[in-house]
Short mmCIF file of C-alpha atoms and ligand atoms in Angstrom, two decimals:
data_model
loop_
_atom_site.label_atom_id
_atom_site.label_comp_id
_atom_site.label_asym_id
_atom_site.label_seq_id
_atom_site.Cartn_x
_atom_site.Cartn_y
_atom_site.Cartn_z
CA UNK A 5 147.88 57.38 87.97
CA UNK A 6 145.13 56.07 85.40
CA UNK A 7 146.50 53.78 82.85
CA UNK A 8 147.23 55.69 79.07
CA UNK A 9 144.15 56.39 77.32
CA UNK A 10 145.96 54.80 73.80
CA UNK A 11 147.65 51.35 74.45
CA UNK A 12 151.27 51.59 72.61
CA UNK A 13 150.04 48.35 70.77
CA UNK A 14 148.23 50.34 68.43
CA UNK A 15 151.40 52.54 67.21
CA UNK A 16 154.18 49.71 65.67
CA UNK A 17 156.37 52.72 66.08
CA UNK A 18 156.52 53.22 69.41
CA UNK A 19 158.35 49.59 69.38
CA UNK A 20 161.44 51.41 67.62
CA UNK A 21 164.68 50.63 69.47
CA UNK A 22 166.97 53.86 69.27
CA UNK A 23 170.58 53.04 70.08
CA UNK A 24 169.85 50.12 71.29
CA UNK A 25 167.26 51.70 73.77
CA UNK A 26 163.33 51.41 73.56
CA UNK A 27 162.01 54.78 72.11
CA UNK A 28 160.55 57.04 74.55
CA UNK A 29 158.64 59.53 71.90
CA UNK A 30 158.36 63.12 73.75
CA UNK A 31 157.91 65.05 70.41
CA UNK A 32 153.88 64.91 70.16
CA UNK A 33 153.60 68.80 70.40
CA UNK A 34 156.05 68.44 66.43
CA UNK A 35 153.56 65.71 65.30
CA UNK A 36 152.08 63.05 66.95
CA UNK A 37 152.30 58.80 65.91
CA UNK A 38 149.43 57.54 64.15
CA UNK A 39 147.31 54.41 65.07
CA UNK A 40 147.11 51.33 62.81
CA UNK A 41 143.31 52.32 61.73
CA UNK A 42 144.59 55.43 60.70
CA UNK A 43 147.75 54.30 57.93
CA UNK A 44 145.42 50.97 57.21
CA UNK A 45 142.55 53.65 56.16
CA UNK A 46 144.90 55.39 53.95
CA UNK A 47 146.08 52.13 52.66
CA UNK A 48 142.31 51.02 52.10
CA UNK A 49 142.02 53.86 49.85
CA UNK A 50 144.89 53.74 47.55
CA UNK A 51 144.04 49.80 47.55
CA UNK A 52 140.48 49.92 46.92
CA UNK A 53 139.05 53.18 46.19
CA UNK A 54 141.79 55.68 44.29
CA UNK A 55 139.69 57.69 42.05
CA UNK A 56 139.22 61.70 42.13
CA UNK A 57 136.36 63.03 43.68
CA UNK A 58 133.63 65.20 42.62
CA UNK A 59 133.71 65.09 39.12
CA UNK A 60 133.84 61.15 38.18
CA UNK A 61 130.45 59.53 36.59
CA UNK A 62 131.87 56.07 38.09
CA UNK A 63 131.20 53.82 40.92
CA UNK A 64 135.33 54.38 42.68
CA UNK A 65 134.95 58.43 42.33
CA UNK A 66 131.13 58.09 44.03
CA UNK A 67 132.39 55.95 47.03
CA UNK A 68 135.56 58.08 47.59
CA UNK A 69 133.21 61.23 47.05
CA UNK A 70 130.81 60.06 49.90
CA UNK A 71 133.72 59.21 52.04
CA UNK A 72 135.88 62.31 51.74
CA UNK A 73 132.24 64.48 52.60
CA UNK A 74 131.49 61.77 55.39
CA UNK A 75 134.73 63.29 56.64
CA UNK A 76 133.88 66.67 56.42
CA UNK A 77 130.80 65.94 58.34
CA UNK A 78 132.46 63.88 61.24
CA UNK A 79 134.98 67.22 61.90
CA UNK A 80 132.58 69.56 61.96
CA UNK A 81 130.51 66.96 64.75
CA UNK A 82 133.63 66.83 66.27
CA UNK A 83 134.27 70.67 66.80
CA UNK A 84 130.51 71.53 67.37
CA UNK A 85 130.59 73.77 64.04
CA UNK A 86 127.27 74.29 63.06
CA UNK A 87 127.94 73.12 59.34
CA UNK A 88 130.12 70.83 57.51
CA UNK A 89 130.30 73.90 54.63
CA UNK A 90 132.05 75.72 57.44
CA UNK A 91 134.97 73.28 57.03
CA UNK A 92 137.62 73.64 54.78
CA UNK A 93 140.24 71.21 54.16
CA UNK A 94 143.75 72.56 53.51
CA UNK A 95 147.09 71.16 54.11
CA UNK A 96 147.23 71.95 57.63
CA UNK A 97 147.52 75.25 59.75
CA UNK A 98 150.13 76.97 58.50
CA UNK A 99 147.82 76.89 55.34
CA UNK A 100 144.74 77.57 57.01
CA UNK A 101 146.15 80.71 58.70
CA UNK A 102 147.58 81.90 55.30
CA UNK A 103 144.32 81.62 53.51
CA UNK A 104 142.67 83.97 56.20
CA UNK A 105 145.44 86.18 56.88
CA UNK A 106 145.36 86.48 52.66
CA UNK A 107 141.90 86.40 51.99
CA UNK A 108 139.80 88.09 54.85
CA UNK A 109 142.81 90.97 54.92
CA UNK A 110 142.17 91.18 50.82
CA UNK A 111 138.34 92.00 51.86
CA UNK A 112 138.87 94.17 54.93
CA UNK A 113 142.24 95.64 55.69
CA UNK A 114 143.24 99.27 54.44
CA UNK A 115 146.51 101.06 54.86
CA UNK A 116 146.41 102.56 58.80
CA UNK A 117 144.62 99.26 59.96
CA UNK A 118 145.66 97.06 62.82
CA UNK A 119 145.60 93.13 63.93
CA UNK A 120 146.14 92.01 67.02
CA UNK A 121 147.94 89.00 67.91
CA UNK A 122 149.52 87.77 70.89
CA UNK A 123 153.67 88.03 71.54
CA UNK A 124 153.60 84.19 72.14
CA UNK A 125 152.56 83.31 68.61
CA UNK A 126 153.82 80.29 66.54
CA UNK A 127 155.33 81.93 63.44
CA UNK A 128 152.84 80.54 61.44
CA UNK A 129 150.13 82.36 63.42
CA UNK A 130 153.11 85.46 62.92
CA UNK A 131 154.34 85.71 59.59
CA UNK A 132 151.21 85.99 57.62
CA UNK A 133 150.16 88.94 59.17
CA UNK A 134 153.11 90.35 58.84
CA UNK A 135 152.83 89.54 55.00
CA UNK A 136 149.38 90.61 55.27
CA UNK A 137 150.28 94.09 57.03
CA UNK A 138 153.04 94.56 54.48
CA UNK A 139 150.84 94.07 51.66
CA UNK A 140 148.13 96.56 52.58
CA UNK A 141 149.96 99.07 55.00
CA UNK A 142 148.70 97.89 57.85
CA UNK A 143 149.99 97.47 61.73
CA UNK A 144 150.55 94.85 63.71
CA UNK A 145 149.60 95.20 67.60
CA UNK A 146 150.80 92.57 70.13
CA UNK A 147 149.55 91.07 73.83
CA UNK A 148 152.22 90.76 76.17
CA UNK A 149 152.33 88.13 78.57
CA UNK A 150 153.91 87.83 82.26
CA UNK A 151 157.14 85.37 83.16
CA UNK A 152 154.84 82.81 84.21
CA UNK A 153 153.83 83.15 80.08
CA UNK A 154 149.90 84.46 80.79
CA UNK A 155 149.11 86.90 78.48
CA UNK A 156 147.93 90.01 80.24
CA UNK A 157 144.14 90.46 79.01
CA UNK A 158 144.02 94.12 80.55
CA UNK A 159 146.58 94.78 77.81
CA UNK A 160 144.64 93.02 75.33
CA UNK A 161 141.55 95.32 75.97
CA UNK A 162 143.85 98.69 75.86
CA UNK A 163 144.96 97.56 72.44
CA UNK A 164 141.75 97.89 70.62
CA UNK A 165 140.97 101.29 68.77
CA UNK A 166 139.03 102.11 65.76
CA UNK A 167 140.96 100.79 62.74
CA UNK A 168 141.46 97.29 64.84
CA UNK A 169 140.26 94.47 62.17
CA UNK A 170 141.48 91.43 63.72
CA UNK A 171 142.12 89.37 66.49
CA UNK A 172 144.61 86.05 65.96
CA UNK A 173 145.84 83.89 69.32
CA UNK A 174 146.74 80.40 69.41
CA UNK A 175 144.76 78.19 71.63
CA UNK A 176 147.63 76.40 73.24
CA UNK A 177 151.22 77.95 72.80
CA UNK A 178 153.13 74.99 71.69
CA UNK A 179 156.47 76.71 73.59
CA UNK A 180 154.81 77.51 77.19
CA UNK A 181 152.15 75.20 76.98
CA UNK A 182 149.67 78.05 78.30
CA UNK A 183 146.43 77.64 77.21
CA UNK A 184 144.76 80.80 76.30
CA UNK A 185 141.23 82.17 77.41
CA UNK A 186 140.26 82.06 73.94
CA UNK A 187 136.67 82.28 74.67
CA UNK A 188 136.99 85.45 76.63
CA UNK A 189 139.80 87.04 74.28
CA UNK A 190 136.78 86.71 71.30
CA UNK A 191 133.94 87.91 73.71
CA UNK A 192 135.80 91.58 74.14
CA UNK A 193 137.09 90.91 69.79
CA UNK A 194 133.46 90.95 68.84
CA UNK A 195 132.12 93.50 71.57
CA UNK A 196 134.07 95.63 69.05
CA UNK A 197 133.02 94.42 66.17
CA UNK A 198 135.86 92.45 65.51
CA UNK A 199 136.42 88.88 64.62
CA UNK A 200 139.16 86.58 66.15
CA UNK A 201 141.16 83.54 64.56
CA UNK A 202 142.13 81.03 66.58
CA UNK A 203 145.55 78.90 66.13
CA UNK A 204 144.12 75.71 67.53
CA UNK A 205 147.40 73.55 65.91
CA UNK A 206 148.23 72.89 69.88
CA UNK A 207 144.27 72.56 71.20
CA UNK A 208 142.54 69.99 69.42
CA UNK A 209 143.81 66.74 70.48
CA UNK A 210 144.21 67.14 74.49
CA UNK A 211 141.03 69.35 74.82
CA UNK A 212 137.77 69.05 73.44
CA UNK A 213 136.84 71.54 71.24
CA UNK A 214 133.65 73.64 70.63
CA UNK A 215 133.75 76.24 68.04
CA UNK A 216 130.81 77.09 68.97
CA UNK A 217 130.51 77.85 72.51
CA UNK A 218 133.99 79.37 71.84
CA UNK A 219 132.07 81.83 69.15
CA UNK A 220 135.48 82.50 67.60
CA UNK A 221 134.92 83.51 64.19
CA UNK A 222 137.87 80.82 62.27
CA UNK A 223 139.75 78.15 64.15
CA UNK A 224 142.53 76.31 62.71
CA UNK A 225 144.43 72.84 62.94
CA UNK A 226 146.51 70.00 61.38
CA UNK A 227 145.47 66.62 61.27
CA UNK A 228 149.49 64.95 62.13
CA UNK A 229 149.30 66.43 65.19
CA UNK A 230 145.97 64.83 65.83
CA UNK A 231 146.74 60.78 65.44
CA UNK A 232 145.87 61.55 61.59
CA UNK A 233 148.30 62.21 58.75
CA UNK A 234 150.71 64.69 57.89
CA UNK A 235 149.05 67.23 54.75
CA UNK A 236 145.84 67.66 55.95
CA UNK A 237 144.17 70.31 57.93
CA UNK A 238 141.44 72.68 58.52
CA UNK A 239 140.06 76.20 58.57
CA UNK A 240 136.94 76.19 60.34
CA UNK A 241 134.85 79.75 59.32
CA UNK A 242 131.66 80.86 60.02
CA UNK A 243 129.82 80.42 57.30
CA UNK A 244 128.61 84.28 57.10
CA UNK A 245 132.54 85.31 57.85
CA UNK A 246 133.77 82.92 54.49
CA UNK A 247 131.04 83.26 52.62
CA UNK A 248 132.17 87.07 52.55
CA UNK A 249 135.50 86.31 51.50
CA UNK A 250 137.25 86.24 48.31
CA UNK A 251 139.04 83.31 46.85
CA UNK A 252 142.07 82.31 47.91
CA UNK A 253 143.19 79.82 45.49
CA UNK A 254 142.13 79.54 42.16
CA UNK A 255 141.46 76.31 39.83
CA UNK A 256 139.28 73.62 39.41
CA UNK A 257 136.50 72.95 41.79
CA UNK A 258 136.42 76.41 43.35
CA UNK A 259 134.26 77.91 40.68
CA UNK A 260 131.22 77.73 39.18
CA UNK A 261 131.60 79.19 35.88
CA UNK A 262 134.18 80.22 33.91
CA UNK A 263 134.75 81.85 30.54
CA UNK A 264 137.92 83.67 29.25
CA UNK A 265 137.46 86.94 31.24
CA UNK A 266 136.15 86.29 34.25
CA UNK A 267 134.85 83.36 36.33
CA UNK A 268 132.28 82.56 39.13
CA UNK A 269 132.93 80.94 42.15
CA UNK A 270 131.39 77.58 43.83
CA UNK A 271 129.69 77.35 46.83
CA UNK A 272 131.34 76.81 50.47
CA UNK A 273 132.99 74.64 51.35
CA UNK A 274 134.17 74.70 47.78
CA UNK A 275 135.12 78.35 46.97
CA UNK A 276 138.07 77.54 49.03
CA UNK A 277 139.29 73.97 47.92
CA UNK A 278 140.86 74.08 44.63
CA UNK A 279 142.17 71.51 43.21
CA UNK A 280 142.25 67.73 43.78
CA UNK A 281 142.54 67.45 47.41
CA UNK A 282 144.59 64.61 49.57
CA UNK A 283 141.51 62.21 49.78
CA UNK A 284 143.47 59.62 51.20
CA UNK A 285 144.85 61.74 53.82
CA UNK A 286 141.09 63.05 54.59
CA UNK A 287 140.21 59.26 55.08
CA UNK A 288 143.11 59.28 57.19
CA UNK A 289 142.25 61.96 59.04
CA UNK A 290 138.72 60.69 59.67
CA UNK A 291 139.96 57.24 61.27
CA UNK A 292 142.11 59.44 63.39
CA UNK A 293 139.06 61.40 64.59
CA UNK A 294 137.38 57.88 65.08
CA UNK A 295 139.93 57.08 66.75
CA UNK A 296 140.00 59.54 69.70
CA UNK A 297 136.43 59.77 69.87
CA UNK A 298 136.27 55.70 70.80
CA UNK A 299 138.42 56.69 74.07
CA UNK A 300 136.61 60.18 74.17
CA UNK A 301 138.42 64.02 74.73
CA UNK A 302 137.23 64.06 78.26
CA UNK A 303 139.23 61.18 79.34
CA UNK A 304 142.09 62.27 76.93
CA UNK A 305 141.94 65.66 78.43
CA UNK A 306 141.97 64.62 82.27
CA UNK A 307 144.37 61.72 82.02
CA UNK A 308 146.81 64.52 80.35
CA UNK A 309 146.30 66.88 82.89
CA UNK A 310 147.41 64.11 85.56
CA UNK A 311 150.68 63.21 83.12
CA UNK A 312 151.53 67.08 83.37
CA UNK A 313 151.51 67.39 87.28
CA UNK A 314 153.92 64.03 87.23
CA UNK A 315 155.72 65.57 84.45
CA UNK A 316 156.23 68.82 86.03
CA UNK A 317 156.93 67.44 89.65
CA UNK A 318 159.71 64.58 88.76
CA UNK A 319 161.58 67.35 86.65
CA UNK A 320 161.32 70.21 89.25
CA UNK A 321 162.85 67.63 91.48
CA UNK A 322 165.77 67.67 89.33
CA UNK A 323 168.63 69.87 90.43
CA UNK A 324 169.65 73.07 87.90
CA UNK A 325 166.31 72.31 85.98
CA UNK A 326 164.07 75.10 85.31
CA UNK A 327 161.09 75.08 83.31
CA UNK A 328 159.80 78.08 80.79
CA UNK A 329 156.64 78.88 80.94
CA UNK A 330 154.75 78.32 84.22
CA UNK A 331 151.17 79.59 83.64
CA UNK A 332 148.11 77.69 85.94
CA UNK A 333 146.85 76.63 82.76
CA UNK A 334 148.49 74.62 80.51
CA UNK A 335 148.86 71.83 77.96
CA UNK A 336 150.86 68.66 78.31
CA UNK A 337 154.17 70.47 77.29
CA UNK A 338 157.21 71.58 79.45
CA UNK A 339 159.92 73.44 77.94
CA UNK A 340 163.10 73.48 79.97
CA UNK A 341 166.50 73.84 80.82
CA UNK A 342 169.35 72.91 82.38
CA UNK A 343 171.75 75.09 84.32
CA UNK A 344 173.71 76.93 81.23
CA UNK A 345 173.69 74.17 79.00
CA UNK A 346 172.83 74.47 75.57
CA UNK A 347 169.60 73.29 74.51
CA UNK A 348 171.16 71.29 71.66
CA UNK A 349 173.29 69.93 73.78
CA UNK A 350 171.00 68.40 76.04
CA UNK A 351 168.22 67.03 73.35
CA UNK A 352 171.59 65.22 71.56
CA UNK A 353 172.72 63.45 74.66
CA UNK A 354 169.07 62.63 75.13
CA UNK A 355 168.88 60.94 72.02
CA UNK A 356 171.53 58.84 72.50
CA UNK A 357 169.54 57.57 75.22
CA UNK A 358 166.46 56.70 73.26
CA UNK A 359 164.40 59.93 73.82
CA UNK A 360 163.17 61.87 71.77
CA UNK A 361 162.41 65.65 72.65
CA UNK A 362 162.49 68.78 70.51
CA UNK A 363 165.23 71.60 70.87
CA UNK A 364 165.48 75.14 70.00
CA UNK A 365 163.79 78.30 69.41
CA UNK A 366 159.98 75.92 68.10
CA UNK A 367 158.81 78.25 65.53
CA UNK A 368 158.40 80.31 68.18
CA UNK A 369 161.91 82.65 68.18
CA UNK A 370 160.20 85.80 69.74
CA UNK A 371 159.61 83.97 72.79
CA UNK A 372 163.69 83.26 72.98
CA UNK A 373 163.88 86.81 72.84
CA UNK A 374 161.65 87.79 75.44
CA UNK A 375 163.29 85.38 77.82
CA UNK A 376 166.69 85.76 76.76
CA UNK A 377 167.55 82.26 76.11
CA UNK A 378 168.57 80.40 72.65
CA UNK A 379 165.92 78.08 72.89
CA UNK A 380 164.48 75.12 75.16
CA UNK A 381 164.18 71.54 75.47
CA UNK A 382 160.92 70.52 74.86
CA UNK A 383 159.02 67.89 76.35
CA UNK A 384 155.73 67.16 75.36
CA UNK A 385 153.15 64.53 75.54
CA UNK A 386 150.00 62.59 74.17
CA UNK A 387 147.74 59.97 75.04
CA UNK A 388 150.00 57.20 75.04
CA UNK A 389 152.89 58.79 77.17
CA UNK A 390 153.00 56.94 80.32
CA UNK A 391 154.47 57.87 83.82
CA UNK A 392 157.17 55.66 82.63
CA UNK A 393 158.41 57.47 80.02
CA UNK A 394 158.47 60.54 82.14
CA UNK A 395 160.36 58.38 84.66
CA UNK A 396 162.82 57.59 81.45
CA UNK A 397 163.09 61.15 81.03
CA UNK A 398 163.89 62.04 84.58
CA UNK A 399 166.47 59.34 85.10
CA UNK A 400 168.35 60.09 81.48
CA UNK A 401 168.20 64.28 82.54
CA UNK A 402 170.12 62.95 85.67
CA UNK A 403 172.66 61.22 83.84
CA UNK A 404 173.89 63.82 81.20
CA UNK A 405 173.44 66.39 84.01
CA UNK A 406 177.07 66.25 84.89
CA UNK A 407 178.37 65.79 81.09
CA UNK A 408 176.17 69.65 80.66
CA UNK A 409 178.39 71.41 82.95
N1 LIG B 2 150.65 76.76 65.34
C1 LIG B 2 151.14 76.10 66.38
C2 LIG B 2 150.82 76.56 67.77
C3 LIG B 2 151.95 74.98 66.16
O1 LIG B 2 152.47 74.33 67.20
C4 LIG B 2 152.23 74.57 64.84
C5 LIG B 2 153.10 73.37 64.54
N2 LIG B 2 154.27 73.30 65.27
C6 LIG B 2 151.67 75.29 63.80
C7 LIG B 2 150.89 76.39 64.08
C8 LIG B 2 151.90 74.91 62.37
O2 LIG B 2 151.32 73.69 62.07
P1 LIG B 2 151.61 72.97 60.69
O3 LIG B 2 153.09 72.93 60.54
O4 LIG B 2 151.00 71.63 60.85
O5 LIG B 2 150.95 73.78 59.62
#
């Protein structure tokens, strides 16, 4: 195998001993380390350049104004949007989602409507709809998907009908690690007229990413799961899509006039950023995307793909191991289990070895139900995993095997 894309030098963290073991950090898919360029970038600003942006007639709010936009411009280059107005910074996904599923169902959904969204959703790409249905009377349609955890797109076209408004699907299911056909699921969305959200929270930082060529209408994603810091995130709209949408926050910045009645409302990207935003954390999130763009998503993406098939080989070798979710397409992320033993069980004993791996139902309980478990143990990786920490992983699954049974 190729040598890891990011050298471990460049995360401090990763030197962490836990119980007297060297960290093996398996918990990318929750949130990912960050690089030194990307907490010395937020440290840069609070050093040198603290000021709020926008509105300041002084040197510090100019150069942290022309940074922060910078920003904006360097993610929209770096999902092919076609304009930086067509990204919004919020505080991550969860928030992104919520603005749409508030906003865009505010403008178009009536009592008898329906979304569709897939079975295998985070709750974050769940519950808002569900608020959102709630709210306005409106149903909620889902996609099934096999054992193997592919969603069944014959399904997916039966589902549409008349009073269908919307389409949301993650990307990348952060439970199965299947990666979605995204691109197709919005082709048949908008040969009805419909537009489709994507839940790219899982996507952006082990493919690369074209909004564009993937002509879904928003796409959304958090920065801490990206190299970059926790807070930050975006909603990525076509411009046509938000510029049709009401407010979703109100306050400073998002308007354009105001008297005691009744206000105006700013331009995009504005309209939907009220309110002094994390600057530092933008600046963050910048040197993050700097930061994977010096070692490029191609590589990234292919030296993942490699990790995966070692991944999924050395644990299939192990005996009473079976992994959930199996689709021919997926992300670096194996959920598993072993023989009867409680997820909780295993992660703990894990730990005390020095790895670190998510347990339970991830955000993601409906997928427990479908499969009848409690939860997994998750697995998942990033650009500086190395076949030695799967090897770690491996060896320490073997040891607590027998203390599971
Ligand atoms: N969607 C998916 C697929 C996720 O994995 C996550 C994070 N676990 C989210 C949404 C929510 O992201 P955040 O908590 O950063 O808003």
């Amino acid at each position: 195998m190729t040598q890891a894309p990011f050298p471990h030098t460049d995360f401090e963290i990763l030197d962490t001993k836990v119980y007297n073991h060297p960290l093996v950090y398996l918990d990318n898919a929750a949130t990912t380390q960050k690089p030194r360029t990307v907490v010395d970038a937020i440290s840069h600003y609070y050093t040198h350049l603290n000021s709020n942006i926008h509105r300041g007639a002084h040197y510090l709010a100019a150069q942290a104004t022309e940074l922060y936009e910078q920003t904006r411009h360097k993610v929209a280059q770096f999902i092919g949007a076609a304009k930086p107005c067509e990204i919004i910074f919020t505080r991550g996904t969860t928030e992104s989602i919520n603005l749409v599923a508030a906003s865009f169902s505010q403008m178009a959904l009536r009592e008898g409507d329906e979304i569709i969204v897939t079975a295998m959703e985070h709750h974050s790409n769940l519950v808002p709809w569900q608020l959102a249905a709630e709210r306005h009377k409106a149903v909620l349609r889902f996609v099934p998907y096999s054992d193997e955890g592919v969603l069944d797109i014959e399904a997916y076209r039966q589902l549409f009908t008349p009073r269908t408004r919307l389409v949301a699907a993650t990307h990348v299911s952060n439970t199965l690690g299947t990666v979605n056909p995204v691109a197709d699921m919005a082709r048949i969305a908008h040969s009805h007229g419909v537009p489709m959200l994507v839940d790219g929270a899982q996507a952006v930082a082990h493919t690369p990413i074209d909004v564009q060529a993937l002509d879904c209408d928003f796409y959304c994603f958090s920065a801490h799961k990206m190299y970059g810091p926790m807070g930050i995130g975006v909603l990525y709209g076509k411009e046509e899509r938000l510029n049709a949408m009401p407010p979703y926050h109100g306050g400073g910045e998002m308007i354009a006039d105001v008297s005691l009645q009744r206000s105006t409302y700013n331009v995009l990207p504005f309209k939907f950023e009220a309110g002094t935003p994390s600057v530092a954390d933008v600046l963050g999130f910048g040197a993050a995307i700097d930061y994977l763009q010096g070692v490029g998503m191609n590589v990234i993406a292919d030296y993942e793909k490699e990790l995966l098939r070692y991944a999924t080989e050395r644990l299939l070798s192990v005996e009473n191991l079976r992994i959930i979710g199996n689709a021919p397409h997926k992300a670096s992320v194996i959920s598993f289990l072993i023989g009867n033993a409680h997820p909780y069980d295993t992660g703990m004993l894990l730990d005390k070895l020095g790895i670190a791996v998510r347990t339970g139902h991830h955000c993601t309980q409906p997928i427990m139900d479908r499969y009848g478990i409690p939860g997994t143990v998750r697995a998942s990786f990033a650009a500086y995993t190395t076949t030695a920490d799967i090897d770690a992983l491996a060896s320490a699954i073997i040891r607590i095997a027998p203390m599971l049974q």
